[in-house]
Amino acid sequence: MSQTTTRSSTSQLFDGLSRLSSQQRLLRLVVLLAPLLAVAVEVRAGATVQVWYAFVVGVLALGSALLPDSHIGLLVVVTVGGHWATSSAGVLGYGVLVLAVALLVFHVAALLASYGPPSVVLEADLVLAWLGRAALATAVAAIVWVLARVAGGLGLPDHPLVFGGALLVLVAATLLATGLMTGMLSGSAGRPDAPGPGEAPPG
Amino acid sequence: MVRSGLGSLALALAAVLSGRPDLLVLATPMLVLTGMSLLRRPRVVPRLDHRLLHRTLREGEGTTVRTTLMEGRDVEHMVVALAGERFTAVRPSGGVRGIAPRGPDPARVDLAVASLRWGVRSVGAGLAVLTSSWAGFRLGPVDLRPETLTTLPAPGHYGSRAPAPHPIGLVGTNPARRTGDGSEFASIRPFYPGDRLRRVQWRVSLRTGTLHVTSTQAEEDSSILLVVDALAELGVSGGIQGSASSLDIAVRAAGAVADHYLHRGDRVGLRVLGATRHNHVAKGAGQRQHRRVLDTLARTSPGSSRTLDRRRLRFGTDAGTTVIVFSPMLSEEAIATTVTLARSGLSVIVVDTVPQDLDLGEDDERVRLAWRMRAIERQALLRRLEVAGIPVVSWRGPGTLDEVLRRLGRRAALPRMVRR
């Protein structure tokens, strides 16, 4: 019974892969390569990388590429982030920013790949919107990176409460700024957030 | 949102607890995406309306499966995936289409669906998934309920110049055996009171000295009973563009013949032998009768019925009805029914529906051998029909029945011995 079920789900998986659109193939290739790029960035940044770690990331990336809407992607993010936290010295070099971008690219590609069945083709407008959002998130990460370097230069205390408070203020400011920017963008695209006349108020 | 939310939260927490700003940089992009998706969370539950634009088609024709999104201002992307159905083609291939709704109007996803074979099928089953702005929330997969699509047999190519052998009716186009108003010349005979003056044949009248008139054959409509044998289906159907089974040929041919005679003003009835529940259409004329016949043909399903008892079978045929039996002539019931109809004094024609290029479906020597044995038995059954004086013709479209109908017409004009 279980063998039959396994065979059935495997055949469904391969059946779905055979129907992949070219757009989906590209997205899943990015899902597969982005975590491997992250490992390469870690090596470049001077972190100690074992073979088993690279193998695990590769397997998880392959799993994410095959099943982009599963929770395997969360394991990829946690594994890469956790490994960076334990194996690097916490230096704020360029490598951190590139690693953040690699994880972001992985996340966005997996997200776009999980919008529908394997044969779905996403409209160019949606893909462009996500490219814009990814660029925005990268810009925010770059600002945080610059601020962290400046704060490091000022020699501020690294007590968890101070750090956490700063983080909260930073995130709130980031979200506010991003919300305002995207609100202006979506307003110009004809997607008002406020309810129209005769519609129920939100909540 | 689970991936970005939990991943970024874990990294941010680790950054705070360990005082590592580099981990905060790692977490920031996904924190931004998570925060934005929470800010743009949906505030109304969208609704979907899913339906077929047409419920009745002809073979090879297409319609649209339309999924309309209402209350969808918080929806950034909508994808609809239709389940694959046999004898149904969907465009785009794969039956998947996604759109990004724009503006306040309800968004629509249209998928073109073509029906490739006659019959009644459920079409439009599938799933829909709605994704909110910044992909934070997802609704679905929502089951899309199928709707019933009736596919009528393709408008067949059939025409006949031969008159029906026994036109017995009121007004029609078939030359009758009696004289009356019509256009076919019958004879020149002496004038009787009541004859129209425009019928007077002046040359003969002057030569003979008495008034003579030209008489014509009356034109009457005829009764046609179509009998479709659905007791067995031989061959594999590939739809309108593929190979045809015996039942495909029978249903399409019966539809084409009904179309031809009903357009000429004749009365046509239908009887389906088999497992079909609605298997009888009483004789009638006109466009509505045409639709009734095609609807019943579309509901034909192969198989034998336990309730089929040829001794109790009543066809409701009048004298003069021409019976056309569409059958592969493989079963004893079909042969016996045909012979019974012929013995009751009706003109019966059998249209052989065994495909010329028979596709048995399996490349198995045993299947071929079995079919050869069956074909030998079939020859014996067909000989019984010949003995009973029932003509058998293969279906080949226009003109299939012409020669047979002319022969039956000549036979009907001859004196014959009646069995009493």
Short mmCIF file of C-alpha atoms in Angstrom, two decimals, chain A residues 33-149:
data_model
loop_
_atom_site.label_atom_id
_atom_site.label_comp_id
_atom_site.label_asym_id
_atom_site.label_seq_id
_atom_site.Cartn_x
_atom_site.Cartn_y
_atom_site.Cartn_z
CA LEU A 33 21.83 27.49 -7.54
CA ALA A 34 21.21 30.34 -5.07
CA PRO A 35 21.96 28.28 -1.90
CA LEU A 36 25.09 26.89 -3.56
CA LEU A 37 26.10 30.49 -4.32
CA ALA A 38 25.53 31.25 -0.62
CA VAL A 39 27.92 28.43 0.31
CA ALA A 40 30.50 29.81 -2.14
CA VAL A 41 30.10 33.28 -0.59
CA GLU A 42 30.68 31.78 2.86
CA VAL A 43 33.91 30.18 1.62
CA ARG A 44 34.97 33.47 0.05
CA ALA A 45 34.17 35.34 3.27
CA GLY A 46 36.52 33.07 5.21
CA ALA A 47 33.98 30.85 6.99
CA THR A 48 34.91 27.24 7.59
CA VAL A 49 32.82 25.08 5.26
CA GLN A 50 32.79 21.30 5.59
CA VAL A 51 31.90 18.96 2.75
CA TRP A 52 28.91 17.52 4.59
CA TYR A 53 27.47 21.03 5.01
CA ALA A 54 27.77 21.79 1.31
CA PHE A 55 26.19 18.40 0.56
CA VAL A 56 23.27 19.05 2.93
CA VAL A 57 22.65 22.49 1.43
CA GLY A 58 22.80 21.00 -2.07
CA VAL A 59 20.27 18.30 -1.20
CA LEU A 60 17.95 20.81 0.47
CA ALA A 61 18.26 23.14 -2.53
CA LEU A 62 17.39 20.27 -4.85
CA GLY A 63 14.38 19.45 -2.68
CA SER A 64 13.27 23.08 -2.81
CA ALA A 65 13.65 23.15 -6.58
CA LEU A 66 11.52 20.03 -6.93
CA LEU A 67 8.93 21.13 -4.35
CA PRO A 68 9.13 24.92 -4.14
CA ASP A 69 5.91 25.25 -2.13
CA SER A 70 7.13 22.90 0.63
CA HIS A 71 8.85 23.86 3.88
CA ILE A 72 12.22 22.59 2.65
CA GLY A 73 13.01 26.21 1.76
CA LEU A 74 12.77 27.18 5.44
CA LEU A 75 15.38 24.51 6.21
CA VAL A 76 17.66 26.03 3.57
CA VAL A 77 17.39 29.52 5.12
CA VAL A 78 17.85 28.24 8.68
CA THR A 79 20.75 25.93 7.71
CA VAL A 80 22.67 28.61 5.80
CA GLY A 81 21.96 31.30 8.42
CA GLY A 82 22.81 28.98 11.31
CA HIS A 83 26.03 27.86 9.68
CA TRP A 84 27.05 31.47 9.05
CA ALA A 85 26.29 32.34 12.69
CA THR A 86 28.45 29.48 14.01
CA SER A 87 31.31 29.43 11.54
CA SER A 88 31.99 33.12 10.83
CA ALA A 89 33.53 35.65 13.15
CA GLY A 90 30.74 38.18 12.71
CA VAL A 91 32.73 40.51 10.50
CA LEU A 92 30.56 42.97 8.55
CA GLY A 93 32.28 42.51 5.20
CA TYR A 94 30.73 42.65 1.72
CA GLY A 95 30.20 38.91 1.98
CA VAL A 96 27.31 39.35 4.43
CA LEU A 97 25.44 41.55 2.00
CA VAL A 98 26.01 39.13 -0.91
CA LEU A 99 24.91 36.23 1.30
CA ALA A 100 21.74 38.13 2.23
CA VAL A 101 21.05 38.77 -1.47
CA ALA A 102 21.64 35.09 -2.28
CA LEU A 103 19.10 34.03 0.35
CA LEU A 104 16.67 36.66 -0.90
CA VAL A 105 17.03 35.48 -4.50
CA PHE A 106 16.47 31.90 -3.35
CA HIS A 107 13.35 32.93 -1.45
CA VAL A 108 11.85 35.03 -4.25
CA ALA A 109 12.56 32.39 -6.91
CA ALA A 110 10.98 29.65 -4.75
CA LEU A 111 8.03 31.91 -4.06
CA LEU A 112 7.45 32.65 -7.75
CA ALA A 113 7.83 28.96 -8.59
CA SER A 114 5.15 28.08 -6.06
CA TYR A 115 2.50 30.43 -7.45
CA GLY A 116 0.78 27.59 -9.32
CA PRO A 117 1.16 24.18 -10.94
CA PRO A 118 4.41 23.39 -12.82
CA SER A 119 3.00 24.46 -16.16
CA VAL A 120 1.86 27.90 -15.04
CA VAL A 121 3.41 30.90 -16.76
CA LEU A 122 3.48 34.07 -14.68
CA GLU A 123 2.72 37.39 -16.30
CA ALA A 124 5.70 39.63 -16.95
CA ASP A 125 4.17 42.40 -14.82
CA LEU A 126 4.11 40.16 -11.76
CA VAL A 127 7.69 39.01 -12.25
CA LEU A 128 8.79 42.62 -12.70
CA ALA A 129 6.91 43.61 -9.54
CA TRP A 130 8.79 40.94 -7.61
CA LEU A 131 12.11 42.07 -9.07
CA GLY A 132 11.27 45.56 -7.79
CA ARG A 133 10.37 44.19 -4.37
CA ALA A 134 13.58 42.19 -4.21
CA ALA A 135 15.55 45.30 -5.16
CA LEU A 136 13.75 47.23 -2.42
CA ALA A 137 14.55 44.57 0.19
CA THR A 138 18.16 44.53 -0.98
CA ALA A 139 18.33 48.30 -0.64
CA VAL A 140 16.97 48.09 2.91
CA ALA A 141 19.52 45.37 3.73
CA ALA A 142 22.27 47.60 2.31
CA ILE A 143 21.09 50.49 4.52
CA VAL A 144 21.10 48.21 7.57
CA TRP A 145 24.57 46.99 6.62
CA VAL A 146 25.85 50.60 6.33
CA LEU A 147 24.20 51.59 9.63
CA ALA A 148 25.65 48.53 11.38
CA ARG A 149 29.12 49.42 10.12
#
